[in-house]
PDB file of C-alpha atoms in Angstrom:
ATOM      1  CA  MET Q  13     -38.090 162.501-133.660  1.00  0.00           C
ATOM      2  CA  MET Q  14     -38.967 159.712-135.788  1.00  0.00           C
ATOM      3  CA  ARG Q  15     -35.872 157.624-135.004  1.00  0.00           C
ATOM      4  CA  VAL Q  16     -36.957 157.781-131.312  1.00  0.00           C
ATOM      5  CA  LEU Q  17     -40.266 156.770-132.435  1.00  0.00           C
ATOM      6  CA  MET Q  18     -39.084 153.899-134.609  1.00  0.00           C
ATOM      7  CA  GLU Q  19     -37.057 152.607-131.363  1.00  0.00           C
ATOM      8  CA  THR Q  20     -40.164 152.504-129.415  1.00  0.00           C
ATOM      9  CA  ALA Q  21     -42.707 151.304-132.155  1.00  0.00           C
ATOM     10  CA  PHE Q  22     -42.489 148.084-130.577  1.00  0.00           C
ATOM     11  CA  LEU Q  23     -44.677 149.210-127.804  1.00  0.00           C
ATOM     12  CA  ILE Q  24     -47.601 149.966-130.198  1.00  0.00           C
ATOM     13  CA  PRO Q  25     -49.710 146.731-130.589  1.00  0.00           C
ATOM     14  CA  SER Q  26     -50.343 145.343-134.000  1.00  0.00           C
ATOM     15  CA  THR Q  27     -53.887 144.687-132.977  1.00  0.00           C
ATOM     16  CA  GLY Q  28     -57.159 146.525-134.054  1.00  0.00           C
ATOM     17  CA  GLY Q  29     -57.953 149.774-132.271  1.00  0.00           C
ATOM     18  CA  VAL Q  30     -58.660 153.441-132.110  1.00  0.00           C
ATOM     19  CA  TYR Q  31     -55.614 155.811-131.697  1.00  0.00           C
ATOM     20  CA  ILE Q  32     -55.234 159.368-130.721  1.00  0.00           C
ATOM     21  CA  LEU Q  33     -52.106 161.456-131.685  1.00  0.00           C
ATOM     22  CA  TYR Q  34     -51.231 164.480-129.825  1.00  0.00           C
ATOM     23  CA  GLU Q  35     -48.584 167.245-130.228  1.00  0.00           C
ATOM     24  CA  ARG Q  36     -48.599 170.687-128.865  1.00  0.00           C
ATOM     25  CA  GLY Q  37     -52.417 171.113-129.010  1.00  0.00           C
ATOM     26  CA  LYS Q  38     -52.836 169.042-132.402  1.00  0.00           C
ATOM     27  CA  ILE Q  39     -55.112 166.111-131.695  1.00  0.00           C
ATOM     28  CA  TYR Q  40     -55.800 163.447-134.455  1.00  0.00           C
ATOM     29  CA  ILE Q  41     -58.006 160.350-133.952  1.00  0.00           C
ATOM     30  CA  GLY Q  42     -57.991 157.558-136.266  1.00  0.00           C
ATOM     31  CA  PHE Q  43     -58.632 153.532-136.343  1.00  0.00           C
ATOM     32  CA  SER Q  44     -56.982 150.902-137.807  1.00  0.00           C
ATOM     33  CA  LEU Q  45     -56.846 147.016-137.758  1.00  0.00           C
ATOM     34  CA  ASP Q  46     -53.238 147.113-137.551  1.00  0.00           C
ATOM     35  CA  LEU Q  47     -52.442 149.946-134.930  1.00  0.00           C
ATOM     36  CA  LYS Q  48     -48.525 149.934-135.185  1.00  0.00           C
ATOM     37  CA  ARG Q  49     -48.540 150.091-138.873  1.00  0.00           C
ATOM     38  CA  ARG Q  50     -51.164 153.108-138.999  1.00  0.00           C
ATOM     39  CA  VAL Q  51     -49.796 155.048-136.144  1.00  0.00           C
ATOM     40  CA  LEU Q  52     -46.274 155.384-137.742  1.00  0.00           C
ATOM     41  CA  GLU Q  53     -48.160 156.374-141.063  1.00  0.00           C
ATOM     42  CA  SER Q  54     -50.527 158.666-139.359  1.00  0.00           C
ATOM     43  CA  ILE Q  55     -47.585 160.644-137.748  1.00  0.00           C
ATOM     44  CA  GLN Q  56     -45.731 161.215-141.183  1.00  0.00           C
ATOM     45  CA  GLU Q  57     -49.002 162.118-143.056  1.00  0.00           C
ATOM     46  CA  ARG Q  58     -50.010 164.527-140.419  1.00  0.00           C
ATOM     47  CA  ARG Q  59     -46.661 166.099-140.086  1.00  0.00           C
ATOM     48  CA  PHE Q  60     -46.186 165.747-136.508  1.00  0.00           C
ATOM     49  CA  GLU Q  61     -42.750 167.078-135.820  1.00  0.00           C
ATOM     50  CA  SER Q  62     -41.614 166.903-131.846  1.00  0.00           C
ATOM     51  CA  THR Q  63     -42.528 164.632-129.121  1.00  0.00           C
ATOM     52  CA  VAL Q  64     -45.951 162.658-130.107  1.00  0.00           C
ATOM     53  CA  LYS Q  65     -48.074 161.326-127.512  1.00  0.00           C
ATOM     54  CA  ILE Q  66     -49.675 158.397-128.748  1.00  0.00           C
ATOM     55  CA  PHE Q  67     -53.076 156.959-126.831  1.00  0.00           C
ATOM     56  CA  CYS Q  68     -54.188 153.648-127.980  1.00  0.00           C
ATOM     57  CA  TRP Q  69     -57.407 151.633-127.062  1.00  0.00           C
ATOM     58  CA  THR Q  70     -57.458 148.046-128.216  1.00  0.00           C
ATOM     59  CA  LEU Q  71     -60.363 145.722-128.301  1.00  0.00           C
ATOM     60  CA  PRO Q  72     -60.529 143.174-125.318  1.00  0.00           C
ATOM     61  CA  TYR Q  73     -59.638 139.632-126.418  1.00  0.00           C
ATOM     62  CA  ASP Q  74     -63.257 138.426-125.527  1.00  0.00           C
ATOM     63  CA  CYS Q  75     -64.798 140.705-128.162  1.00  0.00           C
ATOM     64  CA  ASN Q  76     -67.136 138.724-130.400  1.00  0.00           C
ATOM     65  CA  LEU Q  77     -66.116 140.588-133.482  1.00  0.00           C
ATOM     66  CA  GLU Q  78     -64.309 137.774-135.256  1.00  0.00           C
ATOM     67  CA  LYS Q  79     -64.832 138.558-138.725  1.00  0.00           C
ATOM     68  CA  LYS Q  80     -62.395 141.195-140.248  1.00  0.00           C
ATOM     69  CA  ASP Q  81     -65.269 143.224-142.007  1.00  0.00           C
ATOM     70  CA  ASP Q  82     -67.313 143.425-138.550  1.00  0.00           C
ATOM     71  CA  LEU Q  83     -64.135 144.498-136.676  1.00  0.00           C
ATOM     72  CA  GLU Q  84     -63.422 147.376-139.327  1.00  0.00           C
ATOM     73  CA  ILE Q  85     -67.192 148.486-139.030  1.00  0.00           C
ATOM     74  CA  PHE Q  86     -67.026 148.530-135.295  1.00  0.00           C
ATOM     75  CA  LEU Q  87     -63.673 150.538-135.334  1.00  0.00           C
ATOM     76  CA  ARG Q  88     -64.840 153.033-138.088  1.00  0.00           C
ATOM     77  CA  VAL Q  89     -67.938 153.920-135.856  1.00  0.00           C
ATOM     78  CA  LEU Q  90     -65.965 153.995-132.682  1.00  0.00           C
ATOM     79  CA  GLU Q  91     -63.353 156.412-134.282  1.00  0.00           C
ATOM     80  CA  HIS Q  92     -66.257 158.667-135.449  1.00  0.00           C
ATOM     81  CA  GLU Q  93     -68.105 158.841-131.936  1.00  0.00           C
ATOM     82  CA  THR Q  94     -64.708 159.208-130.397  1.00  0.00           C
ATOM     83  CA  ILE Q  95     -64.159 162.424-132.670  1.00  0.00           C
ATOM     84  CA  THR Q  96     -67.709 163.400-131.691  1.00  0.00           C
ATOM     85  CA  ALA Q  97     -67.080 163.068-128.057  1.00  0.00           C
ATOM     86  CA  MET Q  98     -63.773 164.862-128.346  1.00  0.00           C
ATOM     87  CA  HIS Q  99     -65.485 167.741-130.171  1.00  0.00           C
ATOM     88  CA  THR Q 100     -68.194 167.962-127.823  1.00  0.00           C
ATOM     89  CA  ILE Q 101     -65.834 167.873-124.575  1.00  0.00           C
ATOM     90  CA  ILE Q 102     -63.325 170.388-126.217  1.00  0.00           C
ATOM     91  CA  TYR Q 103     -66.034 172.661-127.688  1.00  0.00           C
ATOM     92  CA  GLY Q 104     -68.390 172.520-124.701  1.00  0.00           C
ATOM     93  CA  ASN Q 105     -65.769 173.072-122.024  1.00  0.00           C
ATOM     94  CA  ALA Q 106     -63.818 175.938-123.871  1.00  0.00           C
ATOM     95  CA  LEU Q 107     -60.723 173.756-124.048  1.00  0.00           C
ATOM     96  CA  GLU Q 108     -59.678 175.078-127.534  1.00  0.00           C
ATOM     97  CA  ARG Q 109     -59.307 178.645-125.586  1.00  0.00           C
ATOM     98  CA  GLN Q 110     -57.915 177.275-122.330  1.00  0.00           C
ATOM     99  CA  PHE Q 111     -55.620 174.819-123.498  1.00  0.00           C
ATOM    100  CA  GLY Q 112     -55.145 175.296-127.167  1.00  0.00           C
ATOM    101  CA  LEU Q 113     -56.802 172.106-128.191  1.00  0.00           C
ATOM    102  CA  HIS Q 114     -57.770 171.375-131.654  1.00  0.00           C
ATOM    103  CA  ILE Q 115     -58.781 168.602-133.725  1.00  0.00           C
ATOM    104  CA  ILE Q 116     -56.895 168.088-136.931  1.00  0.00           C
ATOM    105  CA  ASN Q 117     -59.262 165.345-138.418  1.00  0.00           C
ATOM    106  CA  ASP Q 118     -60.462 166.104-141.886  1.00  0.00           C
ATOM    107  CA  VAL Q 119     -64.204 166.348-140.417  1.00  0.00           C
ATOM    108  CA  TYR Q 120     -62.981 169.527-139.073  1.00  0.00           C
ATOM    109  CA  ALA Q 121     -61.508 170.713-142.277  1.00  0.00           C
ATOM    110  CA  ASN Q 122     -64.931 170.007-143.838  1.00  0.00           C
ATOM    111  CA  ASP Q 123     -66.411 172.204-140.966  1.00  0.00           C
ATOM    112  CA  SER Q 124     -69.059 169.239-140.432  1.00  0.00           C
ATOM    113  CA  ALA Q 125     -68.214 168.311-136.796  1.00  0.00           C
ATOM    114  CA  GLN Q 126     -71.098 167.341-134.753  1.00  0.00           C
ATOM    115  CA  LEU Q 127     -71.905 167.179-130.902  1.00  0.00           C
ATOM    116  CA  LEU Q 128     -72.884 164.246-129.280  1.00  0.00           C
ATOM    117  CA  PRO Q 129     -76.685 164.023-128.713  1.00  0.00           C
ATOM    118  CA  ALA Q 130     -77.843 165.440-125.530  1.00  0.00           C
ATOM    119  CA  SER Q 131     -79.077 161.713-124.782  1.00  0.00           C
ATOM    120  CA  ALA Q 132     -75.402 161.095-124.227  1.00  0.00           C
ATOM    121  CA  CYS Q 133     -75.769 162.551-120.859  1.00  0.00           C
ATOM    122  CA  ASP Q 134     -78.653 159.989-119.769  1.00  0.00           C
ATOM    123  CA  GLU Q 135     -77.668 157.562-117.456  1.00  0.00           C
ATOM    124  CA  GLY Q 136     -79.560 154.619-118.805  1.00  0.00           C
ATOM    125  CA  ASN Q 137     -77.874 155.306-122.459  1.00  0.00           C
ATOM    126  CA  HIS Q 138     -74.621 153.457-122.586  1.00  0.00           C
ATOM    127  CA  TYR Q 139     -74.151 153.777-126.180  1.00  0.00           C
ATOM    128  CA  PHE Q 140     -71.423 156.511-126.017  1.00  0.00           C
ATOM    129  CA  ASP Q 141     -69.773 155.392-122.715  1.00  0.00           C
ATOM    130  CA  LEU Q 142     -66.791 154.084-124.488  1.00  0.00           C
ATOM    131  CA  PRO Q 143     -65.962 156.917-126.654  1.00  0.00           C
ATOM    132  CA  ILE Q 144     -66.621 159.331-124.014  1.00  0.00           C
ATOM    133  CA  GLU Q 145     -64.218 157.155-121.630  1.00  0.00           C
ATOM    134  CA  ILE Q 146     -61.654 157.093-124.366  1.00  0.00           C
ATOM    135  CA  VAL Q 147     -61.674 160.929-124.710  1.00  0.00           C
ATOM    136  CA  GLN Q 148     -61.592 161.488-120.859  1.00  0.00           C
ATOM    137  CA  THR Q 149     -58.869 159.096-120.058  1.00  0.00           C
ATOM    138  CA  PHE Q 150     -56.752 161.036-123.016  1.00  0.00           C
ATOM    139  CA  LEU Q 151     -57.663 164.545-121.889  1.00  0.00           C
ATOM    140  CA  LYS Q 152     -56.695 163.664-118.209  1.00  0.00           C
ATOM    141  CA  ASP Q 153     -53.446 162.026-119.531  1.00  0.00           C
ATOM    142  CA  ILE Q 154     -52.259 165.143-121.228  1.00  0.00           C
ATOM    143  CA  GLY Q 155     -53.039 167.317-118.101  1.00  0.00           C
ATOM    144  CA  VAL Q 156     -56.443 168.484-118.604  1.00  0.00           C
ATOM    145  CA  PRO Q 157     -58.114 168.692-114.996  1.00  0.00           C
ATOM    146  CA  GLU Q 158     -60.681 166.221-114.443  1.00  0.00           C
ATOM    147  CA  PRO Q 159     -63.601 168.570-114.034  1.00  0.00           C
ATOM    148  CA  LEU Q 160     -62.952 169.978-117.547  1.00  0.00           C
ATOM    149  CA  THR Q 161     -63.171 166.559-119.048  1.00  0.00           C
ATOM    150  CA  GLY Q 162     -66.655 165.904-118.217  1.00  0.00           C
ATOM    151  CA  LEU Q 163     -69.581 166.358-120.880  1.00  0.00           C
ATOM    152  CA  PRO Q 164     -70.844 169.970-120.999  1.00  0.00           C
ATOM    153  CA  TYR Q 165     -74.138 171.521-119.952  1.00  0.00           C
ATOM    154  CA  TYR Q 166     -76.175 170.445-123.045  1.00  0.00           C
ATOM    155  CA  PRO Q 167     -79.073 173.027-122.818  1.00  0.00           C
ATOM    156  CA  LEU Q 168     -76.449 175.648-123.246  1.00  0.00           C
ATOM    157  CA  LEU Q 169     -74.847 173.774-126.133  1.00  0.00           C
ATOM    158  CA  LEU Q 170     -78.339 173.248-127.997  1.00  0.00           C
ATOM    159  CA  HIS Q 171     -79.483 176.754-127.441  1.00  0.00           C
ATOM    160  CA  PRO Q 172     -79.947 178.644-130.892  1.00  0.00           C
ATOM    161  CA  ASP Q 173     -78.020 181.565-129.737  1.00  0.00           C
ATOM    162  CA  PHE Q 174     -75.042 179.561-128.418  1.00  0.00           C
ATOM    163  CA  PRO Q 175     -72.975 179.686-131.509  1.00  0.00           C
ATOM    164  CA  LYS Q 176     -73.178 183.768-131.368  1.00  0.00           C
ATOM    165  CA  MET Q 177     -72.493 183.617-127.591  1.00  0.00           C
ATOM    166  CA  SER Q 178     -69.656 181.203-128.020  1.00  0.00           C
ATOM    167  CA  LYS Q 179     -67.535 183.861-129.716  1.00  0.00           C
ATOM    168  CA  LEU Q 180     -67.369 185.522-126.459  1.00  0.00           C
ATOM    169  CA  PHE Q 181     -65.833 182.210-125.052  1.00  0.00           C
ATOM    170  CA  GLY Q 182     -63.520 181.563-127.944  1.00  0.00           C
ATOM    171  CA  HIS Q 183     -65.481 178.752-129.285  1.00  0.00           C
ATOM    172  CA  PRO Q 184     -65.795 177.950-133.017  1.00  0.00           C
ATOM    173  CA  ASP Q 185     -68.833 178.842-135.059  1.00  0.00           C
ATOM    174  CA  ARG Q 186     -70.047 175.491-135.836  1.00  0.00           C
TER     175      ARG Q 186
END
């Protein structure tokens, strides 16, 4: 597997961005100022073994983030919000149960995953548009039907009894 990946590594850009690794239901989300280097490291660190699907989002050339520190802060926040959006969509649409999808980032190991705020659904709030779009594009790319890639019904997610009810649907208790 790594030999094939090394042969196609030239397709991964060496620019900054957010990446998603996917293998048999396992999802890992990360960021780097050098995607090519970090993606290959992450594959080895996370012990992906078979065919790994790689999804990268890179910054547009006209981005105003010229300083390395500003770029790193932006990408770190984007990574966090992408993990949050992925968690919200997977958890809220029962994709863990239906498609066997689960995020393997450390935030899950620490059981501190968060949902997007309900304001993410507001049409006037564009703060979460990019991470939601990254997640939706990724999920469609791996074959999740488009109706299941949308944001879930928030009043249900925010209901105090939802964690108890979620056991019926196969959702984790979070």
